[in-house]
Amino acid sequence: GPFFFGSEDILQNLLDPLKSPPKAIVLCMRQVSLIDASGVQALKEFYRHCQKKNIDLILFNVHSHTKKELETQGLAQILSPK
């Protein structure tokens, strides 16, 4: 479904219950058919949060139109090559 402003809390809550941070977080985006500006912002914030904790963030199975939007917004580095 869509990835929008409500997604930010979900992303931030991923790390809360963990005692130690993982080396990487891999998010499957296959079900994300649309991402709006607030969704992009949520991903940017989560990416910055991951960087501060030395966690690699990787998105895979990203729809082509969503991939283009993320690349335009400067998030190409977190897209899986496949």
PDB file of N, CA, C and O in Angstrom:
ATOM      1  N   GLY A   1       0.819  -1.181   0.000  1.00  0.00           N
ATOM      2  CA  GLY A   1       0.000   0.000   0.000  1.00  0.00           C
ATOM      3  C   GLY A   1       0.860   1.241   0.000  1.00  0.00           C
ATOM      4  O   GLY A   1       2.071   1.192  -0.154  1.00  0.00           O
ATOM      5  N   PRO A   2       0.271   2.385   0.207  1.00  0.00           N
ATOM      6  CA  PRO A   2       1.008   3.642   0.196  1.00  0.00           C
ATOM      7  C   PRO A   2       1.947   3.772   1.391  1.00  0.00           C
ATOM      8  O   PRO A   2       1.708   3.212   2.453  1.00  0.00           O
ATOM      9  N   PHE A   3       2.999   4.509   1.182  1.00  0.00           N
ATOM     10  CA  PHE A   3       3.974   4.801   2.237  1.00  0.00           C
ATOM     11  C   PHE A   3       3.903   6.305   2.458  1.00  0.00           C
ATOM     12  O   PHE A   3       4.261   7.076   1.582  1.00  0.00           O
ATOM     13  N   PHE A   4       3.392   6.742   3.623  1.00  0.00           N
ATOM     14  CA  PHE A   4       3.188   8.163   3.839  1.00  0.00           C
ATOM     15  C   PHE A   4       3.505   8.537   5.278  1.00  0.00           C
ATOM     16  O   PHE A   4       4.161   7.775   5.983  1.00  0.00           O
ATOM     17  N   PHE A   5       3.047   9.710   5.727  1.00  0.00           N
ATOM     18  CA  PHE A   5       3.468  10.282   6.998  1.00  0.00           C
ATOM     19  C   PHE A   5       3.333   9.345   8.180  1.00  0.00           C
ATOM     20  O   PHE A   5       4.156   9.363   9.077  1.00  0.00           O
ATOM     21  N   GLY A   6       2.337   8.494   8.233  1.00  0.00           N
ATOM     22  CA  GLY A   6       2.153   7.574   9.349  1.00  0.00           C
ATOM     23  C   GLY A   6       3.229   6.514   9.438  1.00  0.00           C
ATOM     24  O   GLY A   6       3.404   5.868  10.469  1.00  0.00           O
ATOM     25  N   SER A   7       3.976   6.357   8.377  1.00  0.00           N
ATOM     26  CA  SER A   7       5.019   5.337   8.342  1.00  0.00           C
ATOM     27  C   SER A   7       6.228   5.694   9.193  1.00  0.00           C
ATOM     28  O   SER A   7       6.982   4.820   9.595  1.00  0.00           O
ATOM     29  N   GLU A   8       6.416   6.972   9.470  1.00  0.00           N
ATOM     30  CA  GLU A   8       7.597   7.392  10.232  1.00  0.00           C
ATOM     31  C   GLU A   8       7.631   6.750  11.611  1.00  0.00           C
ATOM     32  O   GLU A   8       8.663   6.243  12.043  1.00  0.00           O
ATOM     33  N   ASP A   9       6.514   6.749  12.314  1.00  0.00           N
ATOM     34  CA  ASP A   9       6.471   6.141  13.647  1.00  0.00           C
ATOM     35  C   ASP A   9       6.760   4.649  13.584  1.00  0.00           C
ATOM     36  O   ASP A   9       7.448   4.109  14.447  1.00  0.00           O
ATOM     37  N   ILE A  10       6.248   3.990  12.565  1.00  0.00           N
ATOM     38  CA  ILE A  10       6.486   2.557  12.406  1.00  0.00           C
ATOM     39  C   ILE A  10       7.977   2.288  12.246  1.00  0.00           C
ATOM     40  O   ILE A  10       8.530   1.388  12.880  1.00  0.00           O
ATOM     41  N   LEU A  11       8.639   3.090  11.422  1.00  0.00           N
ATOM     42  CA  LEU A  11      10.076   2.897  11.199  1.00  0.00           C
ATOM     43  C   LEU A  11      10.869   3.141  12.481  1.00  0.00           C
ATOM     44  O   LEU A  11      11.746   2.358  12.831  1.00  0.00           O
ATOM     45  N   GLN A  12      10.569   4.218  13.170  1.00  0.00           N
ATOM     46  CA  GLN A  12      11.303   4.533  14.399  1.00  0.00           C
ATOM     47  C   GLN A  12      11.099   3.446  15.457  1.00  0.00           C
ATOM     48  O   GLN A  12      12.016   3.115  16.200  1.00  0.00           O
ATOM     49  N   ASN A  13       9.913   2.875  15.499  1.00  0.00           N
ATOM     50  CA  ASN A  13       9.615   1.843  16.491  1.00  0.00           C
ATOM     51  C   ASN A  13      10.286   0.508  16.190  1.00  0.00           C
ATOM     52  O   ASN A  13      10.307  -0.373  17.044  1.00  0.00           O
ATOM     53  N   LEU A  14      10.827   0.343  14.996  1.00  0.00           N
ATOM     54  CA  LEU A  14      11.536  -0.894  14.662  1.00  0.00           C
ATOM     55  C   LEU A  14      12.745  -1.118  15.569  1.00  0.00           C
ATOM     56  O   LEU A  14      13.060  -2.241  15.931  1.00  0.00           O
ATOM     57  N   LEU A  15      13.429  -0.038  15.902  1.00  0.00           N
ATOM     58  CA  LEU A  15      14.673  -0.163  16.661  1.00  0.00           C
ATOM     59  C   LEU A  15      14.475  -0.120  18.168  1.00  0.00           C
ATOM     60  O   LEU A  15      15.345  -0.559  18.916  1.00  0.00           O
ATOM     61  N   ASP A  16      13.354   0.389  18.634  1.00  0.00           N
ATOM     62  CA  ASP A  16      13.140   0.569  20.076  1.00  0.00           C
ATOM     63  C   ASP A  16      13.289  -0.706  20.907  1.00  0.00           C
ATOM     64  O   ASP A  16      13.941  -0.681  21.942  1.00  0.00           O
ATOM     65  N   PRO A  17      12.694  -1.833  20.507  1.00  0.00           N
ATOM     66  CA  PRO A  17      12.755  -3.009  21.381  1.00  0.00           C
ATOM     67  C   PRO A  17      14.100  -3.753  21.348  1.00  0.00           C
ATOM     68  O   PRO A  17      14.303  -4.678  22.127  1.00  0.00           O
ATOM     69  N   LEU A  18      15.006  -3.348  20.484  1.00  0.00           N
ATOM     70  CA  LEU A  18      16.267  -4.074  20.342  1.00  0.00           C
ATOM     71  C   LEU A  18      17.272  -3.647  21.398  1.00  0.00           C
ATOM     72  O   LEU A  18      17.462  -2.458  21.644  1.00  0.00           O
ATOM     73  N   LYS A  19      17.939  -4.628  22.006  1.00  0.00           N
ATOM     74  CA  LYS A  19      18.943  -4.324  23.020  1.00  0.00           C
ATOM     75  C   LYS A  19      20.219  -3.780  22.394  1.00  0.00           C
ATOM     76  O   LYS A  19      20.867  -2.909  22.953  1.00  0.00           O
ATOM     77  N   SER A  20      20.583  -4.309  21.259  1.00  0.00           N
ATOM     78  CA  SER A  20      21.736  -3.777  20.532  1.00  0.00           C
ATOM     79  C   SER A  20      21.337  -3.608  19.071  1.00  0.00           C
ATOM     80  O   SER A  20      20.551  -4.403  18.541  1.00  0.00           O
ATOM     81  N   PRO A  21      21.857  -2.575  18.429  1.00  0.00           N
ATOM     82  CA  PRO A  21      21.445  -2.307  17.048  1.00  0.00           C
ATOM     83  C   PRO A  21      21.952  -3.379  16.085  1.00  0.00           C
ATOM     84  O   PRO A  21      23.048  -3.918  16.252  1.00  0.00           O
ATOM     85  N   PRO A  22      21.157  -3.699  15.078  1.00  0.00           N
ATOM     86  CA  PRO A  22      21.605  -4.668  14.068  1.00  0.00           C
ATOM     87  C   PRO A  22      22.641  -4.030  13.151  1.00  0.00           C
ATOM     88  O   PRO A  22      22.801  -2.806  13.141  1.00  0.00           O
ATOM     89  N   LYS A  23      23.331  -4.849  12.395  1.00  0.00           N
ATOM     90  CA  LYS A  23      24.299  -4.325  11.423  1.00  0.00           C
ATOM     91  C   LYS A  23      23.585  -3.741  10.212  1.00  0.00           C
ATOM     92  O   LYS A  23      24.085  -2.822   9.573  1.00  0.00           O
ATOM     93  N   ALA A  24      22.399  -4.283   9.899  1.00  0.00           N
ATOM     94  CA  ALA A  24      21.655  -3.812   8.737  1.00  0.00           C
ATOM     95  C   ALA A  24      20.156  -4.018   8.943  1.00  0.00           C
ATOM     96  O   ALA A  24      19.742  -4.902   9.689  1.00  0.00           O
ATOM     97  N   ILE A  25      19.391  -3.177   8.275  1.00  0.00           N
ATOM     98  CA  ILE A  25      17.942  -3.334   8.204  1.00  0.00           C
ATOM     99  C   ILE A  25      17.594  -3.390   6.726  1.00  0.00           C
ATOM    100  O   ILE A  25      17.986  -2.514   5.955  1.00  0.00           O
ATOM    101  N   VAL A  26      16.882  -4.439   6.348  1.00  0.00           N
ATOM    102  CA  VAL A  26      16.475  -4.624   4.962  1.00  0.00           C
ATOM    103  C   VAL A  26      14.952  -4.542   4.922  1.00  0.00           C
ATOM    104  O   VAL A  26      14.268  -5.301   5.596  1.00  0.00           O
ATOM    105  N   LEU A  27      14.451  -3.577   4.144  1.00  0.00           N
ATOM    106  CA  LEU A  27      13.008  -3.398   4.026  1.00  0.00           C
ATOM    107  C   LEU A  27      12.550  -3.818   2.635  1.00  0.00           C
ATOM    108  O   LEU A  27      13.038  -3.301   1.633  1.00  0.00           O
ATOM    109  N   CYS A  28      11.619  -4.743   2.594  1.00  0.00           N
ATOM    110  CA  CYS A  28      11.013  -5.154   1.328  1.00  0.00           C
ATOM    111  C   CYS A  28       9.919  -4.143   0.996  1.00  0.00           C
ATOM    112  O   CYS A  28       9.004  -3.936   1.775  1.00  0.00           O
ATOM    113  N   MET A  29      10.035  -3.525  -0.162  1.00  0.00           N
ATOM    114  CA  MET A  29       9.102  -2.478  -0.570  1.00  0.00           C
ATOM    115  C   MET A  29       8.116  -2.970  -1.635  1.00  0.00           C
ATOM    116  O   MET A  29       7.446  -2.170  -2.274  1.00  0.00           O
ATOM    117  N   ARG A  30       8.015  -4.270  -1.802  1.00  0.00           N
ATOM    118  CA  ARG A  30       7.161  -4.843  -2.839  1.00  0.00           C
ATOM    119  C   ARG A  30       5.711  -4.367  -2.720  1.00  0.00           C
ATOM    120  O   ARG A  30       5.048  -4.120  -3.714  1.00  0.00           O
ATOM    121  N   GLN A  31       5.198  -4.221  -1.520  1.00  0.00           N
ATOM    122  CA  GLN A  31       3.806  -3.828  -1.310  1.00  0.00           C
ATOM    123  C   GLN A  31       3.595  -2.319  -1.334  1.00  0.00           C
ATOM    124  O   GLN A  31       2.467  -1.845  -1.233  1.00  0.00           O
ATOM    125  N   VAL A  32       4.685  -1.559  -1.457  1.00  0.00           N
ATOM    126  CA  VAL A  32       4.574  -0.093  -1.477  1.00  0.00           C
ATOM    127  C   VAL A  32       4.344   0.361  -2.912  1.00  0.00           C
ATOM    128  O   VAL A  32       5.252   0.402  -3.725  1.00  0.00           O
ATOM    129  N   SER A  33       3.105   0.688  -3.205  1.00  0.00           N
ATOM    130  CA  SER A  33       2.739   1.079  -4.563  1.00  0.00           C
ATOM    131  C   SER A  33       2.867   2.577  -4.790  1.00  0.00           C
ATOM    132  O   SER A  33       2.901   3.041  -5.924  1.00  0.00           O
ATOM    133  N   LEU A  34       2.955   3.352  -3.708  1.00  0.00           N
ATOM    134  CA  LEU A  34       2.995   4.808  -3.802  1.00  0.00           C
ATOM    135  C   LEU A  34       3.753   5.358  -2.606  1.00  0.00           C
ATOM    136  O   LEU A  34       3.581   4.870  -1.483  1.00  0.00           O
ATOM    137  N   ILE A  35       4.570   6.357  -2.854  1.00  0.00           N
ATOM    138  CA  ILE A  35       5.239   7.053  -1.753  1.00  0.00           C
ATOM    139  C   ILE A  35       5.053   8.540  -1.976  1.00  0.00           C
ATOM    140  O   ILE A  35       5.274   9.041  -3.072  1.00  0.00           O
ATOM    141  N   ASP A  36       4.593   9.246  -0.945  1.00  0.00           N
ATOM    142  CA  ASP A  36       4.417  10.688  -1.081  1.00  0.00           C
ATOM    143  C   ASP A  36       5.581  11.408  -0.404  1.00  0.00           C
ATOM    144  O   ASP A  36       6.509  10.773   0.114  1.00  0.00           O
ATOM    145  N   ALA A  37       5.539  12.734  -0.417  1.00  0.00           N
ATOM    146  CA  ALA A  37       6.637  13.530   0.127  1.00  0.00           C
ATOM    147  C   ALA A  37       6.880  13.233   1.604  1.00  0.00           C
ATOM    148  O   ALA A  37       8.034  13.173   2.047  1.00  0.00           O
ATOM    149  N   SER A  38       5.821  13.011   2.366  1.00  0.00           N
ATOM    150  CA  SER A  38       6.007  12.714   3.786  1.00  0.00           C
ATOM    151  C   SER A  38       6.607  11.328   3.985  1.00  0.00           C
ATOM    152  O   SER A  38       7.374  11.106   4.923  1.00  0.00           O
ATOM    153  N   GLY A  39       6.292  10.395   3.094  1.00  0.00           N
ATOM    154  CA  GLY A  39       6.904   9.069   3.155  1.00  0.00           C
ATOM    155  C   GLY A  39       8.387   9.128   2.846  1.00  0.00           C
ATOM    156  O   GLY A  39       9.203   8.470   3.494  1.00  0.00           O
ATOM    157  N   VAL A  40       8.745   9.928   1.841  1.00  0.00           N
ATOM    158  CA  VAL A  40      10.162  10.130   1.506  1.00  0.00           C
ATOM    159  C   VAL A  40      10.884  10.753   2.693  1.00  0.00           C
ATOM    160  O   VAL A  40      11.975  10.326   3.070  1.00  0.00           O
ATOM    161  N   GLN A  41      10.250  11.753   3.305  1.00  0.00           N
ATOM    162  CA  GLN A  41      10.854  12.401   4.472  1.00  0.00           C
ATOM    163  C   GLN A  41      11.028  11.406   5.620  1.00  0.00           C
ATOM    164  O   GLN A  41      12.053  11.412   6.301  1.00  0.00           O
ATOM    165  N   ALA A  42      10.051  10.538   5.828  1.00  0.00           N
ATOM    166  CA  ALA A  42      10.150   9.525   6.878  1.00  0.00           C
ATOM    167  C   ALA A  42      11.332   8.596   6.613  1.00  0.00           C
ATOM    168  O   ALA A  42      12.082   8.256   7.534  1.00  0.00           O
ATOM    169  N   LEU A  43      11.510   8.184   5.361  1.00  0.00           N
ATOM    170  CA  LEU A  43      12.649   7.334   5.015  1.00  0.00           C
ATOM    171  C   LEU A  43      13.967   8.061   5.215  1.00  0.00           C
ATOM    172  O   LEU A  43      14.939   7.479   5.695  1.00  0.00           O
ATOM    173  N   LYS A  44      14.011   9.338   4.852  1.00  0.00           N
ATOM    174  CA  LYS A  44      15.238  10.127   5.054  1.00  0.00           C
ATOM    175  C   LYS A  44      15.593  10.200   6.532  1.00  0.00           C
ATOM    176  O   LYS A  44      16.746  10.015   6.915  1.00  0.00           O
ATOM    177  N   GLU A  45      14.597  10.477   7.365  1.00  0.00           N
ATOM    178  CA  GLU A  45      14.826  10.563   8.815  1.00  0.00           C
ATOM    179  C   GLU A  45      15.293   9.218   9.368  1.00  0.00           C
ATOM    180  O   GLU A  45      16.214   9.156  10.186  1.00  0.00           O
ATOM    181  N   PHE A  46      14.647   8.155   8.944  1.00  0.00           N
ATOM    182  CA  PHE A  46      15.030   6.826   9.407  1.00  0.00           C
ATOM    183  C   PHE A  46      16.437   6.479   8.938  1.00  0.00           C
ATOM    184  O   PHE A  46      17.228   5.907   9.697  1.00  0.00           O
ATOM    185  N   TYR A  47      16.773   6.851   7.709  1.00  0.00           N
ATOM    186  CA  TYR A  47      18.119   6.614   7.181  1.00  0.00           C
ATOM    187  C   TYR A  47      19.158   7.366   8.019  1.00  0.00           C
ATOM    188  O   TYR A  47      20.180   6.800   8.395  1.00  0.00           O
ATOM    189  N   ARG A  48      18.875   8.620   8.344  1.00  0.00           N
ATOM    190  CA  ARG A  48      19.806   9.396   9.186  1.00  0.00           C
ATOM    191  C   ARG A  48      19.950   8.751  10.563  1.00  0.00           C
ATOM    192  O   ARG A  48      21.047   8.672  11.118  1.00  0.00           O
ATOM    193  N   HIS A  49      18.829   8.284  11.104  1.00  0.00           N
ATOM    194  CA  HIS A  49      18.844   7.608  12.401  1.00  0.00           C
ATOM    195  C   HIS A  49      19.727   6.349  12.325  1.00  0.00           C
ATOM    196  O   HIS A  49      20.527   6.085  13.220  1.00  0.00           O
ATOM    197  N   CYS A  50      19.576   5.586  11.257  1.00  0.00           N
ATOM    198  CA  CYS A  50      20.386   4.386  11.056  1.00  0.00           C
ATOM    199  C   CYS A  50      21.871   4.743  10.920  1.00  0.00           C
ATOM    200  O   CYS A  50      22.727   4.061  11.482  1.00  0.00           O
ATOM    201  N   GLN A  51      22.162   5.796  10.171  1.00  0.00           N
ATOM    202  CA  GLN A  51      23.555   6.210   9.997  1.00  0.00           C
ATOM    203  C   GLN A  51      24.204   6.539  11.338  1.00  0.00           C
ATOM    204  O   GLN A  51      25.354   6.171  11.577  1.00  0.00           O
ATOM    205  N   LYS A  52      23.485   7.233  12.216  1.00  0.00           N
ATOM    206  CA  LYS A  52      24.016   7.593  13.533  1.00  0.00           C
ATOM    207  C   LYS A  52      24.368   6.360  14.356  1.00  0.00           C
ATOM    208  O   LYS A  52      25.270   6.389  15.181  1.00  0.00           O
ATOM    209  N   LYS A  53      23.635   5.260  14.127  1.00  0.00           N
ATOM    210  CA  LYS A  53      23.866   4.023  14.876  1.00  0.00           C
ATOM    211  C   LYS A  53      24.698   3.009  14.088  1.00  0.00           C
ATOM    212  O   LYS A  53      24.807   1.856  14.484  1.00  0.00           O
ATOM    213  N   ASN A  54      25.272   3.452  12.958  1.00  0.00           N
ATOM    214  CA  ASN A  54      26.087   2.594  12.096  1.00  0.00           C
ATOM    215  C   ASN A  54      25.320   1.361  11.601  1.00  0.00           C
ATOM    216  O   ASN A  54      25.841   0.253  11.586  1.00  0.00           O
ATOM    217  N   ILE A  55      24.078   1.587  11.220  1.00  0.00           N
ATOM    218  CA  ILE A  55      23.226   0.525  10.684  1.00  0.00           C
ATOM    219  C   ILE A  55      23.048   0.775   9.190  1.00  0.00           C
ATOM    220  O   ILE A  55      22.688   1.877   8.779  1.00  0.00           O
ATOM    221  N   ASP A  56      23.312  -0.245   8.386  1.00  0.00           N
ATOM    222  CA  ASP A  56      23.055  -0.138   6.950  1.00  0.00           C
ATOM    223  C   ASP A  56      21.557  -0.307   6.709  1.00  0.00           C
ATOM    224  O   ASP A  56      20.934  -1.214   7.255  1.00  0.00           O
ATOM    225  N   LEU A  57      20.992   0.575   5.894  1.00  0.00           N
ATOM    226  CA  LEU A  57      19.580   0.484   5.517  1.00  0.00           C
ATOM    227  C   LEU A  57      19.514   0.146   4.036  1.00  0.00           C
ATOM    228  O   LEU A  57      20.131   0.826   3.214  1.00  0.00           O
ATOM    229  N   ILE A  58      18.782  -0.906   3.714  1.00  0.00           N
ATOM    230  CA  ILE A  58      18.675  -1.369   2.327  1.00  0.00           C
ATOM    231  C   ILE A  58      17.198  -1.572   1.999  1.00  0.00           C
ATOM    232  O   ILE A  58      16.477  -2.235   2.737  1.00  0.00           O
ATOM    233  N   LEU A  59      16.772  -1.003   0.873  1.00  0.00           N
ATOM    234  CA  LEU A  59      15.416  -1.205   0.377  1.00  0.00           C
ATOM    235  C   LEU A  59      15.496  -2.098  -0.851  1.00  0.00           C
ATOM    236  O   LEU A  59      16.326  -1.879  -1.720  1.00  0.00           O
ATOM    237  N   PHE A  60      14.619  -3.110  -0.926  1.00  0.00           N
ATOM    238  CA  PHE A  60      14.620  -3.948  -2.125  1.00  0.00           C
ATOM    239  C   PHE A  60      13.197  -4.206  -2.582  1.00  0.00           C
ATOM    240  O   PHE A  60      12.242  -3.912  -1.872  1.00  0.00           O
ATOM    241  N   ASN A  61      13.082  -4.729  -3.800  1.00  0.00           N
ATOM    242  CA  ASN A  61      11.781  -4.927  -4.450  1.00  0.00           C
ATOM    243  C   ASN A  61      11.000  -3.618  -4.523  1.00  0.00           C
ATOM    244  O   ASN A  61       9.802  -3.574  -4.258  1.00  0.00           O
ATOM    245  N   VAL A  62      11.692  -2.555  -4.906  1.00  0.00           N
ATOM    246  CA  VAL A  62      11.076  -1.231  -5.007  1.00  0.00           C
ATOM    247  C   VAL A  62      10.473  -1.069  -6.401  1.00  0.00           C
ATOM    248  O   VAL A  62      11.158  -1.309  -7.403  1.00  0.00           O
ATOM    249  N   HIS A  63       9.202  -0.673  -6.481  1.00  0.00           N
ATOM    250  CA  HIS A  63       8.554  -0.415  -7.766  1.00  0.00           C
ATOM    251  C   HIS A  63       9.312   0.684  -8.510  1.00  0.00           C
ATOM    252  O   HIS A  63       9.868   1.596  -7.893  1.00  0.00           O
ATOM    253  N   SER A  64       9.326   0.618  -9.827  1.00  0.00           N
ATOM    254  CA  SER A  64      10.133   1.534 -10.634  1.00  0.00           C
ATOM    255  C   SER A  64       9.780   3.000 -10.402  1.00  0.00           C
ATOM    256  O   SER A  64      10.682   3.837 -10.277  1.00  0.00           O
ATOM    257  N   HIS A  65       8.503   3.337 -10.299  1.00  0.00           N
ATOM    258  CA  HIS A  65       8.146   4.747 -10.084  1.00  0.00           C
ATOM    259  C   HIS A  65       8.540   5.218  -8.680  1.00  0.00           C
ATOM    260  O   HIS A  65       8.954   6.354  -8.494  1.00  0.00           O
ATOM    261  N   THR A  66       8.461   4.336  -7.698  1.00  0.00           N
ATOM    262  CA  THR A  66       8.906   4.673  -6.342  1.00  0.00           C
ATOM    263  C   THR A  66      10.420   4.816  -6.317  1.00  0.00           C
ATOM    264  O   THR A  66      10.959   5.729  -5.684  1.00  0.00           O
ATOM    265  N   LYS A  67      11.104   3.931  -7.034  1.00  0.00           N
ATOM    266  CA  LYS A  67      12.567   3.994  -7.115  1.00  0.00           C
ATOM    267  C   LYS A  67      13.013   5.323  -7.701  1.00  0.00           C
ATOM    268  O   LYS A  67      13.933   5.964  -7.177  1.00  0.00           O
ATOM    269  N   LYS A  68      12.360   5.763  -8.767  1.00  0.00           N
ATOM    270  CA  LYS A  68      12.712   7.050  -9.379  1.00  0.00           C
ATOM    271  C   LYS A  68      12.520   8.193  -8.390  1.00  0.00           C
ATOM    272  O   LYS A  68      13.346   9.102  -8.313  1.00  0.00           O
ATOM    273  N   GLU A  69      11.429   8.160  -7.645  1.00  0.00           N
ATOM    274  CA  GLU A  69      11.171   9.211  -6.658  1.00  0.00           C
ATOM    275  C   GLU A  69      12.249   9.219  -5.570  1.00  0.00           C
ATOM    276  O   GLU A  69      12.743  10.279  -5.187  1.00  0.00           O
ATOM    277  N   LEU A  70      12.630   8.056  -5.096  1.00  0.00           N
ATOM    278  CA  LEU A  70      13.670   7.971  -4.061  1.00  0.00           C
ATOM    279  C   LEU A  70      15.014   8.440  -4.597  1.00  0.00           C
ATOM    280  O   LEU A  70      15.766   9.129  -3.895  1.00  0.00           O
ATOM    281  N   GLU A  71      15.320   8.090  -5.823  1.00  0.00           N
ATOM    282  CA  GLU A  71      16.573   8.545  -6.442  1.00  0.00           C
ATOM    283  C   GLU A  71      16.571  10.065  -6.591  1.00  0.00           C
ATOM    284  O   GLU A  71      17.574  10.722  -6.298  1.00  0.00           O
ATOM    285  N   THR A  72      15.456  10.618  -7.016  1.00  0.00           N
ATOM    286  CA  THR A  72      15.327  12.070  -7.166  1.00  0.00           C
ATOM    287  C   THR A  72      15.525  12.777  -5.827  1.00  0.00           C
ATOM    288  O   THR A  72      16.088  13.865  -5.777  1.00  0.00           O
ATOM    289  N   GLN A  73      15.093  12.153  -4.763  1.00  0.00           N
ATOM    290  CA  GLN A  73      15.167  12.743  -3.430  1.00  0.00           C
ATOM    291  C   GLN A  73      16.483  12.445  -2.699  1.00  0.00           C
ATOM    292  O   GLN A  73      16.618  12.716  -1.515  1.00  0.00           O
ATOM    293  N   GLY A  74      17.448  11.847  -3.412  1.00  0.00           N
ATOM    294  CA  GLY A  74      18.765  11.614  -2.828  1.00  0.00           C
ATOM    295  C   GLY A  74      18.892  10.358  -1.997  1.00  0.00           C
ATOM    296  O   GLY A  74      19.766  10.281  -1.137  1.00  0.00           O
ATOM    297  N   LEU A  75      18.038   9.384  -2.233  1.00  0.00           N
ATOM    298  CA  LEU A  75      18.097   8.145  -1.463  1.00  0.00           C
ATOM    299  C   LEU A  75      18.554   6.945  -2.292  1.00  0.00           C
ATOM    300  O   LEU A  75      18.332   5.803  -1.908  1.00  0.00           O
ATOM    301  N   ALA A  76      19.225   7.186  -3.395  1.00  0.00           N
ATOM    302  CA  ALA A  76      19.684   6.093  -4.264  1.00  0.00           C
ATOM    303  C   ALA A  76      20.617   5.148  -3.527  1.00  0.00           C
ATOM    304  O   ALA A  76      20.631   3.949  -3.799  1.00  0.00           O
ATOM    305  N   GLN A  77      21.376   5.645  -2.565  1.00  0.00           N
ATOM    306  CA  GLN A  77      22.363   4.825  -1.864  1.00  0.00           C
ATOM    307  C   GLN A  77      21.747   3.720  -1.015  1.00  0.00           C
ATOM    308  O   GLN A  77      22.424   2.776  -0.651  1.00  0.00           O
ATOM    309  N   ILE A  78      20.457   3.809  -0.712  1.00  0.00           N
ATOM    310  CA  ILE A  78      19.854   2.759   0.103  1.00  0.00           C
ATOM    311  C   ILE A  78      19.048   1.771  -0.723  1.00  0.00           C
ATOM    312  O   ILE A  78      18.455   0.844  -0.178  1.00  0.00           O
ATOM    313  N   LEU A  79      19.042   1.936  -2.038  1.00  0.00           N
ATOM    314  CA  LEU A  79      18.306   1.026  -2.910  1.00  0.00           C
ATOM    315  C   LEU A  79      19.163  -0.172  -3.256  1.00  0.00           C
ATOM    316  O   LEU A  79      20.327  -0.038  -3.627  1.00  0.00           O
ATOM    317  N   SER A  80      18.584  -1.342  -3.138  1.00  0.00           N
ATOM    318  CA  SER A  80      19.277  -2.569  -3.552  1.00  0.00           C
ATOM    319  C   SER A  80      19.467  -2.517  -5.061  1.00  0.00           C
ATOM    320  O   SER A  80      18.591  -2.061  -5.785  1.00  0.00           O
ATOM    321  N   PRO A  81      20.611  -3.021  -5.562  1.00  0.00           N
ATOM    322  CA  PRO A  81      20.830  -2.982  -7.007  1.00  0.00           C
ATOM    323  C   PRO A  81      19.834  -3.831  -7.792  1.00  0.00           C
ATOM    324  O   PRO A  81      19.678  -3.656  -8.977  1.00  0.00           O
ATOM    325  N   LYS A  82      19.152  -4.772  -7.167  1.00  0.00           N
ATOM    326  CA  LYS A  82      18.170  -5.615  -7.862  1.00  0.00           C
ATOM    327  C   LYS A  82      16.773  -5.268  -7.467  1.00  0.00           C
ATOM    328  O   LYS A  82      16.430  -4.836  -6.478  1.00  0.00           O
TER     329      LYS A  82
END
